[in-house]
PDB file of C-alpha atoms in Angstrom:
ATOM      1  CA  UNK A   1     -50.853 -28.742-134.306  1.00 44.00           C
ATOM      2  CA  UNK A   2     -49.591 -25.367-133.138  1.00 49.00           C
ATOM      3  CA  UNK A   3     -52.727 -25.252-131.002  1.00 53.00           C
ATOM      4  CA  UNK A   4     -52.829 -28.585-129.532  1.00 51.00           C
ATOM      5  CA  UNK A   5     -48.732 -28.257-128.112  1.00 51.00           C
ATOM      6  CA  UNK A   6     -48.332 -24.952-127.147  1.00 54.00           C
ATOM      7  CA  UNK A   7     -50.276 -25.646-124.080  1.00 56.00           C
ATOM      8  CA  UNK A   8     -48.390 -28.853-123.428  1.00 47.00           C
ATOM      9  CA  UNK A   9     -44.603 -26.868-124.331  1.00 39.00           C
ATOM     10  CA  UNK A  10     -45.735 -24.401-121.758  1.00 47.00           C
ATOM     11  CA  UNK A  11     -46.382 -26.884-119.394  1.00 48.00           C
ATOM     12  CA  UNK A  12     -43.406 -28.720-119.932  1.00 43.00           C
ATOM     13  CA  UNK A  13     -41.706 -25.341-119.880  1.00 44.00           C
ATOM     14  CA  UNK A  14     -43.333 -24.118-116.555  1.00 48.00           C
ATOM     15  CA  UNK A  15     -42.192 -27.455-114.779  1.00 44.00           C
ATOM     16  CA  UNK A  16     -38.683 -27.063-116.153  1.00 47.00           C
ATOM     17  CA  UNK A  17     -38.324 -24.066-114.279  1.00 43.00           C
ATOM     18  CA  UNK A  18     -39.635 -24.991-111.267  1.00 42.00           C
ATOM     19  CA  UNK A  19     -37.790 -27.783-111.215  1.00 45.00           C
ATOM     20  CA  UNK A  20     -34.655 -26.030-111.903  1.00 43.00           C
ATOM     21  CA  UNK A  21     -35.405 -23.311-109.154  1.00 41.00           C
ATOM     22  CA  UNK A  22     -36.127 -26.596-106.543  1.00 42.00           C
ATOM     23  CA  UNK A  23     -32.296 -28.100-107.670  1.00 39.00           C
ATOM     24  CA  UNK A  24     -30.862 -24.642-107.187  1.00 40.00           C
ATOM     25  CA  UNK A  25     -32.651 -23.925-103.793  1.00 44.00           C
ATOM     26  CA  UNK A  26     -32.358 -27.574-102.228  1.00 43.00           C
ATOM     27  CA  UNK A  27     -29.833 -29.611-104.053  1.00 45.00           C
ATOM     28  CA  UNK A  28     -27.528 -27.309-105.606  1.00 49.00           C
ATOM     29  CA  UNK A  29     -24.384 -25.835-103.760  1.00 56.00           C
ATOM     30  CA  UNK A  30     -24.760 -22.456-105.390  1.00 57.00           C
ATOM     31  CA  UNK A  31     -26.812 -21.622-102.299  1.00 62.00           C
ATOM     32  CA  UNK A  32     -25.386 -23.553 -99.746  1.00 87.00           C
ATOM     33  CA  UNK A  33     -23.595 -22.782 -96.847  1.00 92.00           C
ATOM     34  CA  UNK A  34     -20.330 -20.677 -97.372  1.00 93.00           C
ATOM     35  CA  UNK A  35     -20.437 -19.046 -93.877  1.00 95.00           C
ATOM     36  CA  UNK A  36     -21.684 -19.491 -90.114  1.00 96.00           C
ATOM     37  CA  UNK A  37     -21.492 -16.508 -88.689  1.00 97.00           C
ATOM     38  CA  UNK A  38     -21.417 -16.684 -84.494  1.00 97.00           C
ATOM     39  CA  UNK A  39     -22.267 -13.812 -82.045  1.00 97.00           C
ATOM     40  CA  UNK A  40     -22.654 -13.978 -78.572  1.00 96.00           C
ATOM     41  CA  UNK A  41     -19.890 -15.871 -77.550  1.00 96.00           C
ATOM     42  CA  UNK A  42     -17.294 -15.289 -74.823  1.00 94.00           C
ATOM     43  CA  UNK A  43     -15.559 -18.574 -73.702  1.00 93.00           C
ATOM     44  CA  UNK A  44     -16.336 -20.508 -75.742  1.00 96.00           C
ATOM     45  CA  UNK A  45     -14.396 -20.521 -79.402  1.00 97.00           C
ATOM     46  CA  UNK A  46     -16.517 -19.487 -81.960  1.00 97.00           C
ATOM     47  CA  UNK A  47     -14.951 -22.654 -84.397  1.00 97.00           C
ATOM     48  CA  UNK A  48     -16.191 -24.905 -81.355  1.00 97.00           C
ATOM     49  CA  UNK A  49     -19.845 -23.778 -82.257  1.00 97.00           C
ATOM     50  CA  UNK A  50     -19.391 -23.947 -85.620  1.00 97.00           C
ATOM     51  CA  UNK A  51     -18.287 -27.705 -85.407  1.00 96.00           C
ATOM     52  CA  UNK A  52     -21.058 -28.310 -82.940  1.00 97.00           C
ATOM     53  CA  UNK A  53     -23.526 -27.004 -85.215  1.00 97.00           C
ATOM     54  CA  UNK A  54     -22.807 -30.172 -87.677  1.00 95.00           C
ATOM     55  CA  UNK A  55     -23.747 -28.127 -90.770  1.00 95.00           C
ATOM     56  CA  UNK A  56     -21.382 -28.407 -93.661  1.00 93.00           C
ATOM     57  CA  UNK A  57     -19.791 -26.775 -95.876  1.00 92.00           C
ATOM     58  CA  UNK A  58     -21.673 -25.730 -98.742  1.00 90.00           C
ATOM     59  CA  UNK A  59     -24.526 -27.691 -97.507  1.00 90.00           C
ATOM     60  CA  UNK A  60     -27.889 -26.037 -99.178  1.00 91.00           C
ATOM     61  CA  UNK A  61     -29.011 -23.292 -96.631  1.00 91.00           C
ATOM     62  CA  UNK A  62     -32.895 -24.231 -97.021  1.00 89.00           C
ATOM     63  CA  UNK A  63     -32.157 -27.811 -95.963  1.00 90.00           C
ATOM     64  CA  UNK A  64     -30.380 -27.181 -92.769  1.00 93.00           C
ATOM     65  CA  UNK A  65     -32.971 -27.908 -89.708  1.00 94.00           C
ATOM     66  CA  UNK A  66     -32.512 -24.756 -87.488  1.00 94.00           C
ATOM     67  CA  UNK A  67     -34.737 -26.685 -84.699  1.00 95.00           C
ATOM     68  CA  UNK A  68     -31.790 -29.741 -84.511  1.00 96.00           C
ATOM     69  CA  UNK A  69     -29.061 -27.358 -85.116  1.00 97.00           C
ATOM     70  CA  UNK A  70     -30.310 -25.257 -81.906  1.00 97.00           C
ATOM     71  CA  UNK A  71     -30.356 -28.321 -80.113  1.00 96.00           C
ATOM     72  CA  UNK A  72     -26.491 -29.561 -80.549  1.00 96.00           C
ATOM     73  CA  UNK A  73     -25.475 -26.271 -79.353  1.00 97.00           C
ATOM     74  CA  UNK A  74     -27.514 -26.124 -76.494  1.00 94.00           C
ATOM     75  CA  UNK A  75     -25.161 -29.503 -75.669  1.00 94.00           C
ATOM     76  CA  UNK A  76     -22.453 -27.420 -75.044  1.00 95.00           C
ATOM     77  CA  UNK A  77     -22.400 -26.689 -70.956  1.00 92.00           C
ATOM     78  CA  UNK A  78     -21.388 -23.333 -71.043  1.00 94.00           C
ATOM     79  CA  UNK A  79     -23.989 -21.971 -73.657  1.00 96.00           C
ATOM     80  CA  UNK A  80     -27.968 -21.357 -72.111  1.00 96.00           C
ATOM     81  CA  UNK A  81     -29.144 -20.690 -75.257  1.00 96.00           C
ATOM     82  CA  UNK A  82     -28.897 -20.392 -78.908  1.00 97.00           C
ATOM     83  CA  UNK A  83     -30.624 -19.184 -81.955  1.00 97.00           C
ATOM     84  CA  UNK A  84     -30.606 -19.970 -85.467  1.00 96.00           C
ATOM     85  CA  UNK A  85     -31.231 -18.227 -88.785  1.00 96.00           C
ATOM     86  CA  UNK A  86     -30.680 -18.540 -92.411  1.00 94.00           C
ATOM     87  CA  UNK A  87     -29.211 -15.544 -94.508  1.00 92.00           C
ATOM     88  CA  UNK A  88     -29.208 -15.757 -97.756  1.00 89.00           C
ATOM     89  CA  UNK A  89     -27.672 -16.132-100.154  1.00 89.00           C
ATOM     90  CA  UNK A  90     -25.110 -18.800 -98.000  1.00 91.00           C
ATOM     91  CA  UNK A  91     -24.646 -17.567 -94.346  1.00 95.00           C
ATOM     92  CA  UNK A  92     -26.050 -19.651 -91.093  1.00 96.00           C
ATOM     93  CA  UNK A  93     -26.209 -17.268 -88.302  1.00 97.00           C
ATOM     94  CA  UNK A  94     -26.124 -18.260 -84.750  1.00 97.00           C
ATOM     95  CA  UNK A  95     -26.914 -15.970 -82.050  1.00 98.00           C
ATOM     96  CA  UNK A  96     -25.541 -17.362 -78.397  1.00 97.00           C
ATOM     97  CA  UNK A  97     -25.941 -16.955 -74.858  1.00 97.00           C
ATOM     98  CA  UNK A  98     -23.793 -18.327 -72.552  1.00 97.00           C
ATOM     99  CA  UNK A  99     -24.263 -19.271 -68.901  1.00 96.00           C
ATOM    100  CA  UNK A 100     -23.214 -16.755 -66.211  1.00 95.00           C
ATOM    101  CA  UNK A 101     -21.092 -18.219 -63.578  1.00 96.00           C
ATOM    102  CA  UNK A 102     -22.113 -16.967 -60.111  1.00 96.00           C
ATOM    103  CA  UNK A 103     -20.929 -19.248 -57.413  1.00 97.00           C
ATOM    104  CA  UNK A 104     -18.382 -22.169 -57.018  1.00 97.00           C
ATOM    105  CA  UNK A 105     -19.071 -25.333 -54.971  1.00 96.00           C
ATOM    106  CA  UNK A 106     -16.565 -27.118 -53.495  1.00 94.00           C
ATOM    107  CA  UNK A 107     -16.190 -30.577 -54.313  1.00 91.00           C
ATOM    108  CA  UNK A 108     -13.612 -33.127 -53.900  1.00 88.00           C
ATOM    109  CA  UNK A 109     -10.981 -30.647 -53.171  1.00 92.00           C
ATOM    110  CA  UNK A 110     -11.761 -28.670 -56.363  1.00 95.00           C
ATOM    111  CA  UNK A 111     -14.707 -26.186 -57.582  1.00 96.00           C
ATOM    112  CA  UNK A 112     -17.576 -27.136 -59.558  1.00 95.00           C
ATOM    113  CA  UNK A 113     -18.742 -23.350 -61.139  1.00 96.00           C
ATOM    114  CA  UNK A 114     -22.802 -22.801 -61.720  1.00 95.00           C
ATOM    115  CA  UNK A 115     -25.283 -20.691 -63.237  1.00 95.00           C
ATOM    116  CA  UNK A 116     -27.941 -19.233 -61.971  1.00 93.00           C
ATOM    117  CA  UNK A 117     -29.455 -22.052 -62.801  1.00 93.00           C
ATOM    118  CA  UNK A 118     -27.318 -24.695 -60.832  1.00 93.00           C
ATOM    119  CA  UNK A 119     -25.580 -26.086 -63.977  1.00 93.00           C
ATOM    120  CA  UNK A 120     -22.294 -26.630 -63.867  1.00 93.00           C
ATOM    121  CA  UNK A 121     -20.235 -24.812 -66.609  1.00 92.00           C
ATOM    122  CA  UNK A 122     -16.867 -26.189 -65.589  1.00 92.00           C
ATOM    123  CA  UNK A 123     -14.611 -27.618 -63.044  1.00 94.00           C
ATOM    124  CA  UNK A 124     -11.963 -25.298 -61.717  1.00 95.00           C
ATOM    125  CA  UNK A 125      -8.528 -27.028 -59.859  1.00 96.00           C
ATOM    126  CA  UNK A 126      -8.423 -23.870 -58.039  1.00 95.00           C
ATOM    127  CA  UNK A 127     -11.188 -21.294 -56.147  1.00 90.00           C
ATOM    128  CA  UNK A 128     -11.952 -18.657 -58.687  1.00 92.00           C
ATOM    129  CA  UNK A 129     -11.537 -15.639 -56.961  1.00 91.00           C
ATOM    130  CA  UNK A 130     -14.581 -13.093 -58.050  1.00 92.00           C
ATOM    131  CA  UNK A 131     -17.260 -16.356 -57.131  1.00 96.00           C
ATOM    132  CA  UNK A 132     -18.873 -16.733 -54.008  1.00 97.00           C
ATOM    133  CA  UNK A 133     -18.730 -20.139 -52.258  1.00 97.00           C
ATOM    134  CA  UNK A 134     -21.921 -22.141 -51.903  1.00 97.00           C
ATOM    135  CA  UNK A 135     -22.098 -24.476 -49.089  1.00 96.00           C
ATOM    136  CA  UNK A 136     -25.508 -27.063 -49.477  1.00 94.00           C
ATOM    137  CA  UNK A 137     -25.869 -30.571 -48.171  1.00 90.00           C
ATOM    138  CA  UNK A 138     -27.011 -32.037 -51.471  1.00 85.00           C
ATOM    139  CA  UNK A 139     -25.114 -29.714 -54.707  1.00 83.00           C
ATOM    140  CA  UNK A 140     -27.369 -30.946 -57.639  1.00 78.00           C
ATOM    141  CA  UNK A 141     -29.448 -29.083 -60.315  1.00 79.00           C
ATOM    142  CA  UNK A 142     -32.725 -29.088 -58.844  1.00 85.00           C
ATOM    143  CA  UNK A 143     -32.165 -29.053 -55.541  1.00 92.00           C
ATOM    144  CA  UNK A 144     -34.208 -26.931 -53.482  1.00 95.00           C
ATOM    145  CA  UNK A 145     -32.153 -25.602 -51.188  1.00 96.00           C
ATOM    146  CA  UNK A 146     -29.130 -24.771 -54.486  1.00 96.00           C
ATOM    147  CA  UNK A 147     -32.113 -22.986 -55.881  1.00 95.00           C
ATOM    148  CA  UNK A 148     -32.651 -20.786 -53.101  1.00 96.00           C
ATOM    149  CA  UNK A 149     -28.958 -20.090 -52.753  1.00 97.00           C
ATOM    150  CA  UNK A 150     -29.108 -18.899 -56.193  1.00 96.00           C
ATOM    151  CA  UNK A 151     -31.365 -16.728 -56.509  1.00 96.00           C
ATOM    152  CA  UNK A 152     -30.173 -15.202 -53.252  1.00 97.00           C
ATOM    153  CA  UNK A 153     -27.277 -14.626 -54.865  1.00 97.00           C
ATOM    154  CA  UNK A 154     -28.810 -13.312 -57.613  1.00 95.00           C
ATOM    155  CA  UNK A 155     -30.525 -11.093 -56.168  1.00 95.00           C
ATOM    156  CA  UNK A 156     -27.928  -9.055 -54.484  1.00 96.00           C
ATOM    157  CA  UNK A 157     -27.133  -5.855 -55.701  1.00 95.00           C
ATOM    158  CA  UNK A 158     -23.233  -4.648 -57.514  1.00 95.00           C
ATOM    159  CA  UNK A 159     -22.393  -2.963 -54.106  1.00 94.00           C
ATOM    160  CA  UNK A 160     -23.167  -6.362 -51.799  1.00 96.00           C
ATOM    161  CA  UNK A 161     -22.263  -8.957 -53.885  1.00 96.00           C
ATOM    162  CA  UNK A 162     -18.850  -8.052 -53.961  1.00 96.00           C
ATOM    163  CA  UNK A 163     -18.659  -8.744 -50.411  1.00 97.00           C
ATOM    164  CA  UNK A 164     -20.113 -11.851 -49.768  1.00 98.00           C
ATOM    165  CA  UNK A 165     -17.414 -14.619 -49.189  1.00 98.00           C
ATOM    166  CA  UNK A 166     -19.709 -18.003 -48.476  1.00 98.00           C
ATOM    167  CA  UNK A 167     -23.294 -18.664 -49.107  1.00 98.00           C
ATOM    168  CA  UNK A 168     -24.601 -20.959 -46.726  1.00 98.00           C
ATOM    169  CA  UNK A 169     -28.405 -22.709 -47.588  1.00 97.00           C
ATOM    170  CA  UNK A 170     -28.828 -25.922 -45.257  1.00 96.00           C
ATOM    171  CA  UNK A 171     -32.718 -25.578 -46.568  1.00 97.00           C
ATOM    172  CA  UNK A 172     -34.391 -23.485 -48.992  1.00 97.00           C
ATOM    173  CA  UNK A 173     -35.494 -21.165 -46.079  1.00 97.00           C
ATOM    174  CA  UNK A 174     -32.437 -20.810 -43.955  1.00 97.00           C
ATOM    175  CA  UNK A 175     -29.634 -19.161 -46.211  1.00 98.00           C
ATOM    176  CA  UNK A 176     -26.893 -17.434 -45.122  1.00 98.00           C
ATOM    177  CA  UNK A 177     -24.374 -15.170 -45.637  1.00 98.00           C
ATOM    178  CA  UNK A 178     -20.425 -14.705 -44.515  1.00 98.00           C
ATOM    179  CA  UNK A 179     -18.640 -11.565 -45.623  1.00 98.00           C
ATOM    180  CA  UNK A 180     -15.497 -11.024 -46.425  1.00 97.00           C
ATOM    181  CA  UNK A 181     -14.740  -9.655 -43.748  1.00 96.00           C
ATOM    182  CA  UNK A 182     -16.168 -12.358 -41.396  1.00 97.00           C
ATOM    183  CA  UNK A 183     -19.969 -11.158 -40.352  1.00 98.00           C
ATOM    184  CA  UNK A 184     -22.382 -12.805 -40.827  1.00 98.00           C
ATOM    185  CA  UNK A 185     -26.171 -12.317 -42.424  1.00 98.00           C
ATOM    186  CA  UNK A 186     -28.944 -14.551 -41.282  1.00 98.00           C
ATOM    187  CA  UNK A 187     -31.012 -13.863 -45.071  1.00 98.00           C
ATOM    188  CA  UNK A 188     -33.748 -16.908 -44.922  1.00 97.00           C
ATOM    189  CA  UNK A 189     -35.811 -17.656 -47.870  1.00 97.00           C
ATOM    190  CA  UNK A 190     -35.707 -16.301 -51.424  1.00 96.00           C
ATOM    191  CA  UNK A 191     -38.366 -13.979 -50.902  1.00 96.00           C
ATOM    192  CA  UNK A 192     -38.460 -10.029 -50.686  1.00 96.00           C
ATOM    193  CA  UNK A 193     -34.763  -9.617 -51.679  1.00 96.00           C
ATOM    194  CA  UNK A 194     -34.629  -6.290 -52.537  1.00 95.00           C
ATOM    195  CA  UNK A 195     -36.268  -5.151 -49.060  1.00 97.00           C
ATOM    196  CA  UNK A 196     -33.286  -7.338 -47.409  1.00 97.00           C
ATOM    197  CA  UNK A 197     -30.914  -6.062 -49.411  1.00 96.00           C
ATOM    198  CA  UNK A 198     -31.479  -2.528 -48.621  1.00 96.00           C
ATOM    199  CA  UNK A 199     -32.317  -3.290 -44.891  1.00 96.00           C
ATOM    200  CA  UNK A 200     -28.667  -4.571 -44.653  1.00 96.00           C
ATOM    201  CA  UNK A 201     -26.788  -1.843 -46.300  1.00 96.00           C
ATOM    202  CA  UNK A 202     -27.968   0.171 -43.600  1.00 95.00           C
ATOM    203  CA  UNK A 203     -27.399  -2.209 -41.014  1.00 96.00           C
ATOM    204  CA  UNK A 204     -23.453  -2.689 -41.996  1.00 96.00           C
ATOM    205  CA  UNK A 205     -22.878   0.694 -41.226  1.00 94.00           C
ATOM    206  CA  UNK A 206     -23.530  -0.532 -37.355  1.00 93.00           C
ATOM    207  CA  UNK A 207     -20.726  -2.287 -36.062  1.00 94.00           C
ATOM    208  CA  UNK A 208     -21.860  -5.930 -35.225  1.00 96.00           C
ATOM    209  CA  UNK A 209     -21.083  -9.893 -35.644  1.00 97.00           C
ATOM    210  CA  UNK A 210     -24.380 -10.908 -37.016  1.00 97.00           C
ATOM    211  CA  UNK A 211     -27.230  -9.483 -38.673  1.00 97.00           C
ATOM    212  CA  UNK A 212     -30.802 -10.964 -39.120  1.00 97.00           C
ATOM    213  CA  UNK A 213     -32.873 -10.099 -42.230  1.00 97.00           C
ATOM    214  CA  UNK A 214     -34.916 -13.161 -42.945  1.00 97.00           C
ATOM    215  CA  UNK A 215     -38.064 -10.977 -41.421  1.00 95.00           C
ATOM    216  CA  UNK A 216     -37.347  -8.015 -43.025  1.00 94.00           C
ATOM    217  CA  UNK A 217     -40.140  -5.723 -40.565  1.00 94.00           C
ATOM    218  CA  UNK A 218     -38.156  -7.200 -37.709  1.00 93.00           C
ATOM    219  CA  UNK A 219     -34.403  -7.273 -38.033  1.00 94.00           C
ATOM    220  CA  UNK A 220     -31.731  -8.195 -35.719  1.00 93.00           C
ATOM    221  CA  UNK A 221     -28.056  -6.732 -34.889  1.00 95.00           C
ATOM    222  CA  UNK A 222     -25.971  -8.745 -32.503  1.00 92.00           C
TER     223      UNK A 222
END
């Protein structure tokens, strides 16, 4: 008899523990979530992302869907992207990057502030100082011409940016810039920014009203 259930208690035995280890891993709170730890964050309150996340407390760690936890926080306007990770034995850890603001358009007598990427991060009553203002016909994510005036402005280096008041882009190929101090920079498309950007450091040392760089090999000073 000895022979004939020892195989069978073993059996028995080998499923109790697996079974036990599956209830302590995905059922049991002992490893569930007791922390979510958030990095990466500037504006936006790191209990906001823990809410968004929708994970709760002491939820088991291996059952939490990183993939759908990534995407609730990627909801939030002002974040561009997020990553998620489990650290065991009970900490979620979420890794955040928000969106950069880099220009305010005017609308409706207030300023809607974007990203690089033309999304709109918030809604300011009044014109925040540091942003340039971008002036297109059609202010939408997607828009061509926003697009262009974007990366424009991304593409100018710490000692121009500083100085650029208005960002004008009537078409993707015909931006514009007004300085602060009221000249103005005929820039045209997106391309070759770093050539244009150098070209017209040396040019503002000229005194002048305008200055055309949309060809950089043949510039203009009026």
């Amino acid at each position: 008899m000895n022979g004939v259930w020892r195989p069978a208690f073993l059996a028995l035995l080998t499923a109790g523990v697996v079974g036990s280890a599956a209830w302590l891993v995905f059922l049991s709170p002992v490893l569930g979530v007791r922390d979510i730890q958030v990095v990466g964050n500037l504006t936006v309150p790191a209990e906001q992302i823990r809410q968004a996340t929708g994970v709760a407390d002491g939820a088991p760690l291996a059952t939490v869907d990183v993939a759908e936890v990534t995407g609730r926080l990627r909801r939030i306007r002002q974040i561009e992207s997020a990553s998620v990770s489990r650290d065991w034995p009970g900490t979620l850890r979420v890794k955040v990057v928000e969106r950069e603001p880099v220009a305010a358009i005017p609308v409706g007598g207030k300023f809607a502030v974007v990203d690089r990427h033309g999304v709109v991060t918030e809604v300011a009553a009044t014109r925040p100082p540091m942003l340039p203002l971008l002036r297109v016909d059609r202010p939408q994510t997607g828009d061509p011409a926003t697009l262009a005036a974007l990366s424009v402005i991304g593409a100018l280096p710490p000692s121009l940016a500083p100085r650029v008041a208005e960002v004008l882009a009537p078409s993707p190929e015909t931006v514009s810039l007004r300085l602060k101090d009221g000249r103005e920079v005929v820039w045209g498309g997106p391309d070759r920014p770093a050539d244009k950007a150098d070209i017209l450091l040396t040019l503002l040392k000229r005194p002048a009203d305008s200055y055309d760089v949309s060809s950089p090999d043949v510039v203009t000073v009026k």
